[in-house]
PDB file of C-alpha atoms and ligand atoms in Angstrom:
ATOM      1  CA  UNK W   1      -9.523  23.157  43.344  1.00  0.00           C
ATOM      2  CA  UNK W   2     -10.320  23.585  39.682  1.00  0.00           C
ATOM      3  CA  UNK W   3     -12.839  21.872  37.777  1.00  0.00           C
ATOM      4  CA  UNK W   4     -12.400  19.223  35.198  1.00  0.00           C
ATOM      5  CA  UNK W   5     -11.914  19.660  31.271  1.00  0.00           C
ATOM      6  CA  UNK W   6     -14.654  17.440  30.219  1.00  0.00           C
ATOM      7  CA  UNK W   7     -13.925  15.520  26.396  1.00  0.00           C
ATOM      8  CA  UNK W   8     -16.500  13.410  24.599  1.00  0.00           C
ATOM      9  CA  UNK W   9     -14.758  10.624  22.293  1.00  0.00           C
ATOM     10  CA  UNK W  10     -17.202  10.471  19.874  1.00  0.00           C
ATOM     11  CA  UNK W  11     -18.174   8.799  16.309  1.00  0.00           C
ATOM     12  CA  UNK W  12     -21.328   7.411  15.368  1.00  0.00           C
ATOM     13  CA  UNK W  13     -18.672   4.704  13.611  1.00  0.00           C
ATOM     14  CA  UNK W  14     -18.035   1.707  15.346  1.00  0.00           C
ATOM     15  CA  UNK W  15     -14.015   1.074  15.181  1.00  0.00           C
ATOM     16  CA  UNK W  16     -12.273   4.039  14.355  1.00  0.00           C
ATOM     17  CA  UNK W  17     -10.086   4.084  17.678  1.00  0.00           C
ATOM     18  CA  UNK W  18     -12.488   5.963  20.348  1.00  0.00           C
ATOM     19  CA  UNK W  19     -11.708   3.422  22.892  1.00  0.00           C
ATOM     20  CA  UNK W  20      -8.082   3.186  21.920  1.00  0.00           C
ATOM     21  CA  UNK W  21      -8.299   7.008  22.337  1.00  0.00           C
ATOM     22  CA  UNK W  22     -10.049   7.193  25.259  1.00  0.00           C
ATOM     23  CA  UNK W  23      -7.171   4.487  27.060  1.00  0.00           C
ATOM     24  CA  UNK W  24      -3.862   5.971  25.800  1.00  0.00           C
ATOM     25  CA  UNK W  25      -4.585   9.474  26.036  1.00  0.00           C
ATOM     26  CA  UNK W  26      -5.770   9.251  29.521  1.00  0.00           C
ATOM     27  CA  UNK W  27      -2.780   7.266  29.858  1.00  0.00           C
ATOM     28  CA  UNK W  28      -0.603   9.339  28.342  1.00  0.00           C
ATOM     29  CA  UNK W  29      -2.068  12.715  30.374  1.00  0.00           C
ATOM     30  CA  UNK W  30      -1.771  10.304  33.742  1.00  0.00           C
ATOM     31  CA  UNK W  31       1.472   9.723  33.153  1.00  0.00           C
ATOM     32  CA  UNK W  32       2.222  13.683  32.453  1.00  0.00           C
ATOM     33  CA  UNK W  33       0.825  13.865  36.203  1.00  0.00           C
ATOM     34  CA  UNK W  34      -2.540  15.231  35.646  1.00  0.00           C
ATOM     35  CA  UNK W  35      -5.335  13.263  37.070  1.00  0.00           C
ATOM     36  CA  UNK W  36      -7.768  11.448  34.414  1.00  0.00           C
ATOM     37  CA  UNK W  37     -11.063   9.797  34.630  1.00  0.00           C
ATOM     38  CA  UNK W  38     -12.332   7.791  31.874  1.00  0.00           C
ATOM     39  CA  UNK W  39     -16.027   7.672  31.570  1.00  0.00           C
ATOM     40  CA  UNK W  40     -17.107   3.793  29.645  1.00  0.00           C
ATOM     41  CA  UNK W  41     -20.310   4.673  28.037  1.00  0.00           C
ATOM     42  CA  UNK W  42     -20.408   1.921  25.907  1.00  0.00           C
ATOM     43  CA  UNK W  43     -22.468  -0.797  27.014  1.00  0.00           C
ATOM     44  CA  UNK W  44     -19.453  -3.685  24.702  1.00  0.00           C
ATOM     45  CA  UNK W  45     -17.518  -1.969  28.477  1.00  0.00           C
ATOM     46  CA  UNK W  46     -14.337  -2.333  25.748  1.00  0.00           C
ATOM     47  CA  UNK W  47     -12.639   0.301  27.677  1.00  0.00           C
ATOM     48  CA  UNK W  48     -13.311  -1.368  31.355  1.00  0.00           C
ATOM     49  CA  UNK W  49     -12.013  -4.601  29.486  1.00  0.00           C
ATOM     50  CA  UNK W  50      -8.946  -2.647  27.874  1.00  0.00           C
ATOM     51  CA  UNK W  51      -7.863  -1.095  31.306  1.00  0.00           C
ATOM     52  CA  UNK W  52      -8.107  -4.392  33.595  1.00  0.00           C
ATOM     53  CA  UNK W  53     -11.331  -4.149  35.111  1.00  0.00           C
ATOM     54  CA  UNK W  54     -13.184  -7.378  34.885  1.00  0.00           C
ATOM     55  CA  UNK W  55     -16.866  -8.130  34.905  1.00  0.00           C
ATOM     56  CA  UNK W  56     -16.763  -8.945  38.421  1.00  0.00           C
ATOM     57  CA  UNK W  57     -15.181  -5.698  39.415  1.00  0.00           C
ATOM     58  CA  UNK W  58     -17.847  -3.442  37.849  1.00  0.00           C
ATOM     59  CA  UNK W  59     -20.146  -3.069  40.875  1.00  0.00           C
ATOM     60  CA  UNK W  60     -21.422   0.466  40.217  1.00  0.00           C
ATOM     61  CA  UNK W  61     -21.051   1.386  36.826  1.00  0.00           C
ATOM     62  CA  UNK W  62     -21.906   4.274  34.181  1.00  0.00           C
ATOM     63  CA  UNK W  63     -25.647   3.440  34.612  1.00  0.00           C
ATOM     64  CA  UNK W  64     -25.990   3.734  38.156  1.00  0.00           C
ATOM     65  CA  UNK W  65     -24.129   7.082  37.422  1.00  0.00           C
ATOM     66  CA  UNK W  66     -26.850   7.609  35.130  1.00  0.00           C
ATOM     67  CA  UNK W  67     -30.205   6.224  36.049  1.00  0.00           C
ATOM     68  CA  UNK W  68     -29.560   6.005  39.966  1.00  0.00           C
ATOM     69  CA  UNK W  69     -28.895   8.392  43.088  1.00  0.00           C
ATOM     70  CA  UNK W  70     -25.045   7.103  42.719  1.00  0.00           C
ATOM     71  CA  UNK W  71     -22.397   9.999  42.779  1.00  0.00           C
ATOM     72  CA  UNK W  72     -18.737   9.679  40.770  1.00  0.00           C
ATOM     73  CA  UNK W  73     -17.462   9.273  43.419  1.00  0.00           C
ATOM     74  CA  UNK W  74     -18.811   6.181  43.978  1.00  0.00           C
ATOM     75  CA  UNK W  75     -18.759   4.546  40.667  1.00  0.00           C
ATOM     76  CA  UNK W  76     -14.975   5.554  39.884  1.00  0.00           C
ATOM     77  CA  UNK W  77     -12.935   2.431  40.586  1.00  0.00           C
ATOM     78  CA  UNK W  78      -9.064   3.008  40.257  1.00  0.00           C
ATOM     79  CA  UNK W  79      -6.446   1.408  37.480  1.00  0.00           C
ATOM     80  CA  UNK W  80      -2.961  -0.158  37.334  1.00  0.00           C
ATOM     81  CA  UNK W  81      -2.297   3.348  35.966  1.00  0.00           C
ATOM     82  CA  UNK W  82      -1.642   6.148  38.958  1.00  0.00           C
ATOM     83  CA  UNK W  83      -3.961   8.928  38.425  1.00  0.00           C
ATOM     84  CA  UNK W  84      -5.830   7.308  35.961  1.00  0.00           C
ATOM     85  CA  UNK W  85      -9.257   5.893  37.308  1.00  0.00           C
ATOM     86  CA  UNK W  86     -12.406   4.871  35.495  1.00  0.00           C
ATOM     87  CA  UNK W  87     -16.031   4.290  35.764  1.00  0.00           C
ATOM     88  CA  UNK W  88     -16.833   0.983  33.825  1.00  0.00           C
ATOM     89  CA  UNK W  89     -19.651  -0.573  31.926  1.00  0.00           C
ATOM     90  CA  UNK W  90     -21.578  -3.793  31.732  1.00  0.00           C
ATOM     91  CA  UNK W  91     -24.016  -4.804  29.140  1.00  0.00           C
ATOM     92  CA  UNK W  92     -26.309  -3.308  31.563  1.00  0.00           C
ATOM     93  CA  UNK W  93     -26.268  -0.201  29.216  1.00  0.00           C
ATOM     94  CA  UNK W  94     -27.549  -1.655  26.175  1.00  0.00           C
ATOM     95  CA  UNK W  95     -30.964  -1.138  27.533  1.00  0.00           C
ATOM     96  CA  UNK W  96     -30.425   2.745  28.814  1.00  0.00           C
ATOM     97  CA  UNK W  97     -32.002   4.278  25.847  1.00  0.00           C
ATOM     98  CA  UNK W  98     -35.509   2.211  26.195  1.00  0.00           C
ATOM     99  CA  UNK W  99     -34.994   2.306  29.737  1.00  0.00           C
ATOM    100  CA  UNK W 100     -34.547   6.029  30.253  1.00  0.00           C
ATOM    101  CA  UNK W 101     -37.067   7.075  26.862  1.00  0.00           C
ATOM    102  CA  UNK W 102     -38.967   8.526  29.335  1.00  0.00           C
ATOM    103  CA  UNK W 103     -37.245  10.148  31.762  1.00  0.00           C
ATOM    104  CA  UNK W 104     -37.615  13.138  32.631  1.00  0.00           C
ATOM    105  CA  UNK W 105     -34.572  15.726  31.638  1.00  0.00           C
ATOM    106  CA  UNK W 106     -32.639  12.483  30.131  1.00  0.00           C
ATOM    107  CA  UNK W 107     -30.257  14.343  27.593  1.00  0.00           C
ATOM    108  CA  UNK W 108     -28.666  15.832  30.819  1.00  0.00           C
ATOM    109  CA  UNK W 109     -28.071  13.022  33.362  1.00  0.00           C
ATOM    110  CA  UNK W 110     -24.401  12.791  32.828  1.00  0.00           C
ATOM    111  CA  UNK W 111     -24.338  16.720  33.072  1.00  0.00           C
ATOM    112  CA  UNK W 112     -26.074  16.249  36.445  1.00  0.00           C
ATOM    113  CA  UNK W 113     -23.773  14.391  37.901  1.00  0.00           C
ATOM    114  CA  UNK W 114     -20.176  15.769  36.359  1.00  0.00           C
ATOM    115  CA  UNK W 115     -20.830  19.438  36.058  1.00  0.00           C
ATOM    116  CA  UNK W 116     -19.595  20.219  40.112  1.00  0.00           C
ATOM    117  CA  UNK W 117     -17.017  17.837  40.203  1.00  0.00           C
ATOM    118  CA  UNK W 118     -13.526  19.254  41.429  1.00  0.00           C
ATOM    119  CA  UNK W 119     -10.272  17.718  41.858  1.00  0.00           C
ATOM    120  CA  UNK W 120      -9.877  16.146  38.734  1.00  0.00           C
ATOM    121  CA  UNK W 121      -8.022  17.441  35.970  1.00  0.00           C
ATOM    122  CA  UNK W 122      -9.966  15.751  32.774  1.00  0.00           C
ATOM    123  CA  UNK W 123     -12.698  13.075  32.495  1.00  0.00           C
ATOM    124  CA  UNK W 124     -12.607  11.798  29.293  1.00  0.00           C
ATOM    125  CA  UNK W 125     -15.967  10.097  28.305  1.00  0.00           C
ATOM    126  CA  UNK W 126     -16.126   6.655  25.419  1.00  0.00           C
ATOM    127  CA  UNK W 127     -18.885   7.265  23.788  1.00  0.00           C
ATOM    128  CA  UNK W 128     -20.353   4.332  21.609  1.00  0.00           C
ATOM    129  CA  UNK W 129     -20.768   3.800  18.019  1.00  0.00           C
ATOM    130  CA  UNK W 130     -24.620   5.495  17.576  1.00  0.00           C
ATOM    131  CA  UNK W 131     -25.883   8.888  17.883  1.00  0.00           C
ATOM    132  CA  UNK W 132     -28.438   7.902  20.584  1.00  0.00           C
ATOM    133  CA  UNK W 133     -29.194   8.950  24.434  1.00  0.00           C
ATOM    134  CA  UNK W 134     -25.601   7.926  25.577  1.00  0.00           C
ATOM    135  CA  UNK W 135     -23.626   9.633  23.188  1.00  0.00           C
ATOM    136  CA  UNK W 136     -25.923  12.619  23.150  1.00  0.00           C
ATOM    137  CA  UNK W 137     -25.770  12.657  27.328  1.00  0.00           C
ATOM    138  CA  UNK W 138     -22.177  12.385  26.421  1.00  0.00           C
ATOM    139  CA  UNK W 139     -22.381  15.522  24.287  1.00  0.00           C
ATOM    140  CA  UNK W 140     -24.454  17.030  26.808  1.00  0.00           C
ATOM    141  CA  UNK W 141     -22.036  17.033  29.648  1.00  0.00           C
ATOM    142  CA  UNK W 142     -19.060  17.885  28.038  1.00  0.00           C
ATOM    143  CA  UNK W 143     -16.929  21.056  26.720  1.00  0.00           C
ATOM    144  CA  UNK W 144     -15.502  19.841  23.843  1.00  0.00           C
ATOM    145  CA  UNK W 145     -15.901  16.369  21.770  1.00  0.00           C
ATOM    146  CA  UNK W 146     -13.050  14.460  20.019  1.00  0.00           C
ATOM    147  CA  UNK W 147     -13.110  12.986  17.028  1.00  0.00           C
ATOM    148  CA  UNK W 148     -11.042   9.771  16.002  1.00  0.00           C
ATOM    149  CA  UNK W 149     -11.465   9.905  12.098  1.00  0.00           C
ATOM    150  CA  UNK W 150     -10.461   6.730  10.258  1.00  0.00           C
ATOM    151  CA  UNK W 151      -8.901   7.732   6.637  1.00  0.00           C
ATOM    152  CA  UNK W 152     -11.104   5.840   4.538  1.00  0.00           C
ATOM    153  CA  UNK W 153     -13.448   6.597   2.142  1.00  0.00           C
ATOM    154  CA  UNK W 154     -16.912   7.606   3.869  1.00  0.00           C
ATOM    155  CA  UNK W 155     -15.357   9.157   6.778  1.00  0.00           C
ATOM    156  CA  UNK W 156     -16.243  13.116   5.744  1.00  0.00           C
ATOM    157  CA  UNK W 157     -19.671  11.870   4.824  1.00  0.00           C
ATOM    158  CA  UNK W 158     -20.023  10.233   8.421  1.00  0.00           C
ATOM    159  CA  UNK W 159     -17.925  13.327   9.870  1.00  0.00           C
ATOM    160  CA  UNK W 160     -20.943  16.020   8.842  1.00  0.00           C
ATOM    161  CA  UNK W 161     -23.501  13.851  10.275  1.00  0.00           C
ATOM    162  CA  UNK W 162     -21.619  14.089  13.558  1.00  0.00           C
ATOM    163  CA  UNK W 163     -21.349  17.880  13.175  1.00  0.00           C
ATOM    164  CA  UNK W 164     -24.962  18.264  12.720  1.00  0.00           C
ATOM    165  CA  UNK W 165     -25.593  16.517  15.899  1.00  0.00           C
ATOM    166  CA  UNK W 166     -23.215  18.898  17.522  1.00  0.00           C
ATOM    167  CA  UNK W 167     -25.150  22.196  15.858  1.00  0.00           C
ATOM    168  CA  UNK W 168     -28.370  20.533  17.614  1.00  0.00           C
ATOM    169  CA  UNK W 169     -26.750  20.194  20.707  1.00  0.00           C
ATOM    170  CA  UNK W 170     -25.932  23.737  20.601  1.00  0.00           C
ATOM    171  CA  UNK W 171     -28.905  24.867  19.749  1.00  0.00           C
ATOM    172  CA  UNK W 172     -30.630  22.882  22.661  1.00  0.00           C
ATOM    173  CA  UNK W 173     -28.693  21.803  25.845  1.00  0.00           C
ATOM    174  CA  UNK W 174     -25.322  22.798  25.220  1.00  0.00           C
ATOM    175  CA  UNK W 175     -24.509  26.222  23.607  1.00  0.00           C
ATOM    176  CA  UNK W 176     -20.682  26.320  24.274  1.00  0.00           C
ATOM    177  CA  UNK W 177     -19.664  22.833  22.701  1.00  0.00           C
ATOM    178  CA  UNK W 178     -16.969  22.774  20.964  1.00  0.00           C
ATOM    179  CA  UNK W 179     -14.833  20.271  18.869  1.00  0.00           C
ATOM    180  CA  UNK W 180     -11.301  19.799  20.837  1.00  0.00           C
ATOM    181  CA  UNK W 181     -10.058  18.387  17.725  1.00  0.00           C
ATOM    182  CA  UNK W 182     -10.372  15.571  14.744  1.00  0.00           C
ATOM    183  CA  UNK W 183      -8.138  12.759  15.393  1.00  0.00           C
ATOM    184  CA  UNK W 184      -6.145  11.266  11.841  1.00  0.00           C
ATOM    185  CA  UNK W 185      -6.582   7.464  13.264  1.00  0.00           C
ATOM    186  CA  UNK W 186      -5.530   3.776  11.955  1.00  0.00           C
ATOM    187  CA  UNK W 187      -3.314   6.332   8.855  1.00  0.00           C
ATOM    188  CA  UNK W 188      -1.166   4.197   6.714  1.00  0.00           C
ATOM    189  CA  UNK W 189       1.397   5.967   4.805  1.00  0.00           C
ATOM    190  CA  UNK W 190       1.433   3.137   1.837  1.00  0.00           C
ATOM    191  CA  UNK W 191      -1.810   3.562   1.436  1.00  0.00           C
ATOM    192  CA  UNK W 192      -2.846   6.613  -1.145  1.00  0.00           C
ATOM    193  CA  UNK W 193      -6.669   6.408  -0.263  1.00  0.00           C
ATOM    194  CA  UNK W 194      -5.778   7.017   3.114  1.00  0.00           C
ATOM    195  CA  UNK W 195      -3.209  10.084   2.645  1.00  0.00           C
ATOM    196  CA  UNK W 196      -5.813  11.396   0.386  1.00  0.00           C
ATOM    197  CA  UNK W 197      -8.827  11.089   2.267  1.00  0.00           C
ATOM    198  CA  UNK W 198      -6.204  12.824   5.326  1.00  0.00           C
ATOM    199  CA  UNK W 199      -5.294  15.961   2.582  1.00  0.00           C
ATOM    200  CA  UNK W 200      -9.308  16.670   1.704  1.00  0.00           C
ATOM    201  CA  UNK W 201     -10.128  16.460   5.953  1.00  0.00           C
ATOM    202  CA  UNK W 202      -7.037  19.085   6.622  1.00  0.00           C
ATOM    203  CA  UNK W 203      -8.276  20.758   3.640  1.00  0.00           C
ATOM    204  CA  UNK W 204     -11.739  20.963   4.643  1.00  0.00           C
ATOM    205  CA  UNK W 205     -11.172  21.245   8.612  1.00  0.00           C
ATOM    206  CA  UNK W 206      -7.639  22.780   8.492  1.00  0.00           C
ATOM    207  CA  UNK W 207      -6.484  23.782  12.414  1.00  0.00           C
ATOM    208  CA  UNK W 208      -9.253  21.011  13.734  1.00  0.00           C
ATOM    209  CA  UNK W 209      -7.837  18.646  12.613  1.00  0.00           C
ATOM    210  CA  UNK W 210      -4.467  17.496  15.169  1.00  0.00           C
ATOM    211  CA  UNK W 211      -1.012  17.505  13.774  1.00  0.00           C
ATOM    212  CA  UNK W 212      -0.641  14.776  15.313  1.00  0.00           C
ATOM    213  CA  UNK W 213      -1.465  11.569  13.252  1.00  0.00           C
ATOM    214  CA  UNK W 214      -2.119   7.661  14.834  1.00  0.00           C
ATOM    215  CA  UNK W 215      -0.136   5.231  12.722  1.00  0.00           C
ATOM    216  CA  UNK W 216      -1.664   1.726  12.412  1.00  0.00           C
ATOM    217  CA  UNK W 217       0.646   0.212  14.866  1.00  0.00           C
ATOM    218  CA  UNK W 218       0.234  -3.853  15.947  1.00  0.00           C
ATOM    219  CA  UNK W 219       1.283  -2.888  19.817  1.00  0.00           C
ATOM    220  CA  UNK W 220      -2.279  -0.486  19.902  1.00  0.00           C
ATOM    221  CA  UNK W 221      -4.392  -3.738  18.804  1.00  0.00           C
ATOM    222  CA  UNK W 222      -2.347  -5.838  21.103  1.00  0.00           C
ATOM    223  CA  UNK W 223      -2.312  -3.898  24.361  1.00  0.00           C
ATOM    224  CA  UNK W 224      -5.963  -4.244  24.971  1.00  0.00           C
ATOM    225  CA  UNK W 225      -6.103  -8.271  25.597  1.00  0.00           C
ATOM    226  CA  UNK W 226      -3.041  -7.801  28.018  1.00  0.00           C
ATOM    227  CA  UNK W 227      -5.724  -5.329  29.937  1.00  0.00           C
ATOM    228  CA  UNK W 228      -3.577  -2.031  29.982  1.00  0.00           C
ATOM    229  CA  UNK W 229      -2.992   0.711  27.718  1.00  0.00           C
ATOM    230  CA  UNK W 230       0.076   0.403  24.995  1.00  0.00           C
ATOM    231  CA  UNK W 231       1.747   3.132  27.397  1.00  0.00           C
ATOM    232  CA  UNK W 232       2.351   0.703  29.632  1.00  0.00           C
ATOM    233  CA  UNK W 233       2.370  -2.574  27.285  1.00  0.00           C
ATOM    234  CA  UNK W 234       4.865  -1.627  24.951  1.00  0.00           C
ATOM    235  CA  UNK W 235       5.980   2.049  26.205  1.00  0.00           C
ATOM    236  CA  UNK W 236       8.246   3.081  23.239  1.00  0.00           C
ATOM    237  CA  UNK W 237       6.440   1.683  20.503  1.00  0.00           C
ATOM    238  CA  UNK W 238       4.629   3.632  17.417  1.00  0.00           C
ATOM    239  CA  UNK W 239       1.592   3.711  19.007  1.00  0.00           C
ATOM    240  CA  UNK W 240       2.859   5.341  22.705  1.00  0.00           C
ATOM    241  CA  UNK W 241       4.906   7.645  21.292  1.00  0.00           C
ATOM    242  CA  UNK W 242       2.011   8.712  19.328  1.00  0.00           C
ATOM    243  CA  UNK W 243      -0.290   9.248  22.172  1.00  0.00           C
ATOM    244  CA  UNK W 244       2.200  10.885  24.303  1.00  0.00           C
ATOM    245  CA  UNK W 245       2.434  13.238  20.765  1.00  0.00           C
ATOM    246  CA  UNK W 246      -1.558  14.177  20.997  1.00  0.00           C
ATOM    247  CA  UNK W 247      -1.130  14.285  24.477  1.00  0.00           C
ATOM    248  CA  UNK W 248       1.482  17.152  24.215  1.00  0.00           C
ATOM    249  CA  UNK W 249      -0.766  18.987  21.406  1.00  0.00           C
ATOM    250  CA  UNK W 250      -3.955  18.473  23.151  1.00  0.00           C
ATOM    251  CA  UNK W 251      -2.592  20.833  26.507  1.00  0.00           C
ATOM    252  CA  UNK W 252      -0.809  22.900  24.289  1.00  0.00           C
ATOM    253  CA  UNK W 253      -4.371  23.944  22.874  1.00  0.00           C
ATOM    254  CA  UNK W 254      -5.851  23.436  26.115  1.00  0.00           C
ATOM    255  CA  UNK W 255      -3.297  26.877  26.903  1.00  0.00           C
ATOM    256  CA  UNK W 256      -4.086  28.685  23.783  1.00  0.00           C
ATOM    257  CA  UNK W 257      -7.711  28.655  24.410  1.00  0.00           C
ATOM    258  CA  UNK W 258      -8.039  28.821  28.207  1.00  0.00           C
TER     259      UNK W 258
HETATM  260  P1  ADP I 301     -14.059   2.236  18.618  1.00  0.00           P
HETATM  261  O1  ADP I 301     -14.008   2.480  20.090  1.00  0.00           O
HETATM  262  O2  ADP I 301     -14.213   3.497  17.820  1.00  0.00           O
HETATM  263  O3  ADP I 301     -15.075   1.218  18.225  1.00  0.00           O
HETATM  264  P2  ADP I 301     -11.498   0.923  18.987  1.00  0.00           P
HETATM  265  O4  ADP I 301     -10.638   1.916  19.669  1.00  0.00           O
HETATM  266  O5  ADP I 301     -12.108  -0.150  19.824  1.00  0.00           O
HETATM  267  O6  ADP I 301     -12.629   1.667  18.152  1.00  0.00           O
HETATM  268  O7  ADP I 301     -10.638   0.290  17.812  1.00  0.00           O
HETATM  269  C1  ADP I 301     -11.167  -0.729  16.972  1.00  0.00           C
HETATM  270  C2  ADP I 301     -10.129  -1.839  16.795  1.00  0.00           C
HETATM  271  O8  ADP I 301      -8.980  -1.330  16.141  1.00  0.00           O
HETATM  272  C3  ADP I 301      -9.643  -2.396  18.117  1.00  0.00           C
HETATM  273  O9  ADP I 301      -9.401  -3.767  17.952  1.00  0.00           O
HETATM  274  C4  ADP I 301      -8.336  -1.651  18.359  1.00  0.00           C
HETATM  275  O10 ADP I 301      -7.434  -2.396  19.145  1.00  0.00           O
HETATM  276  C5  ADP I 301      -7.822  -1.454  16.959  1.00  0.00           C
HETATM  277  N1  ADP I 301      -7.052  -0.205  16.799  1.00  0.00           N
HETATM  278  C6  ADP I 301      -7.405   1.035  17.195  1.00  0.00           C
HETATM  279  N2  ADP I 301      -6.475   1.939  16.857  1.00  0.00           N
HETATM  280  C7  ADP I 301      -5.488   1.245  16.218  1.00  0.00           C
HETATM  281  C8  ADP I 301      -4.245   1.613  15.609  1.00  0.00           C
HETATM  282  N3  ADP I 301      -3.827   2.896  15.567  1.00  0.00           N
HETATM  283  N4  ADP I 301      -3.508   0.635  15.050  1.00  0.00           N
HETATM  284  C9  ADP I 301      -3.927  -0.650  15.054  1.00  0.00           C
HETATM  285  N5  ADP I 301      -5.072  -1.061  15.607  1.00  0.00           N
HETATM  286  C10 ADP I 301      -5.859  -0.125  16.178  1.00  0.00           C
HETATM  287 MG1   MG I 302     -15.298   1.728  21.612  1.00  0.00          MG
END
């Protein structure tokens, strides 16, 4: 059995469409056959919420992945969505980064607990909107991060903060990091700002930046109170054919660079 390809969804900005990214492209790679597990490291559990896990359902979640004995395994709990499974979140997590200031060796807990796994074919891990413990354990345990970009105007400036945080990582836990990919989010193509603030990132990041572009699309903002991802909520609008799109490009440069 192989091991998993392990992404980090990650922006320091809140709202740019990490959790929306997180959902429909583990949706979208779930319904290509491969099996997905979403990793909710955001304590708002927006991505438990979004997939149909209630409150009451969250038994073992990504802190007792974290800051207890508890295996995946354990804390995965499965979705309406075969081969798609997820480990949620409570608010439980808000208090991680005081709680675990002073554990030992706590950039790597995630790592700890992911880096064996086998039999899984990507985990995909929401980070939240901070640099801070989670997203760094995040960063930590992963291969690659992914980067949902919103085209407005401070994105770049917000986008080389990020990358700075990756060249520490680097330097420190995690020398093989890479960036899977920027992710065009939330584009509008009435809106010049937008298209221009999408021509300086290609300019600037060329091939890391995806081909593949999310339109604003109602269905994507909809599909998350009906508890499953627009895949299944509206499966041939905008916004699904859009993820199945990054879906496609994301294993055709999983190929090109295995
Ligand atoms: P983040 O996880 O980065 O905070 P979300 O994925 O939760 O961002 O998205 C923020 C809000 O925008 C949510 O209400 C979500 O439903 C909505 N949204 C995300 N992507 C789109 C899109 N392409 N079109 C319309 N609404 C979107
Ligand atoms: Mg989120």
């Amino acid at each position: 059995m192989s091991k998993p390809r392990i992404v980090a969804i990650a922006n320091q900005k809140g709202g740019v469409g990490k959790t929306t990214t997180a959902i429909n492209l583990g949706a979208a790679l779930a319904e290509l056959g491969h099996s997905v597990v979403i990793i909710d490291l955001d304590s708002q559990g927006n991505a438990s919420t979004g997939l149909g896990i209630p409150a009451e359902e969250r038994v073992l979640t990504s802190f007792d992945l974290l800051a207890t004995d508890e295996t995946l395994e354990a804390c995965l709990v499965s979705t309406e969505v075969e081969n798609l499974r997820l480990v949620p979140s409570t608010s439980d997590l808000a208090s991680a980064d005081v709680q675990l200031s002073t554990t030992p060796g706590r950039t790597q807990l995630l790592r700890n607990k992911i880096a064996d796994i086998q039999g899984i074919d990507f985990i995909l891990i929401d980070c939240p909107p901070a640099l801070g413990l989670l997203t760094l354990n995040g960063m930590v345990a992963a291969h690659s991060i992914l980067v949902p970009l919103q085209a407005e105007f401070y994105a770049l400036e917000g986008l080389s903060q990020l990358l700075t945080t990756v060249r520490e990582v680097r330097q420190s836990a995690n020398p093989d990091l890479r960036i899977e990919g920027i992710l065009m989010t939330m584009s509008d193509n009435r809106n010049n700002l937008s298209q221009q603030v999408e021509a300086d990132a290609r300019n600037t990041l060329s091939d890391l930046v995806y081909k593949t572009v999310i339109p604003r699309n109602v269905r994507l903002s909809e599909a998350p109170s009906h508890a499953m991802p627009v895949l299944r909520y509206d499966t041939t609008s905008k916004g699904s054919n859009a993820y199945r799109s990054l879906a496609q490009e994301f294993l055709q440069r999983q190929l090109v660079t295995a």
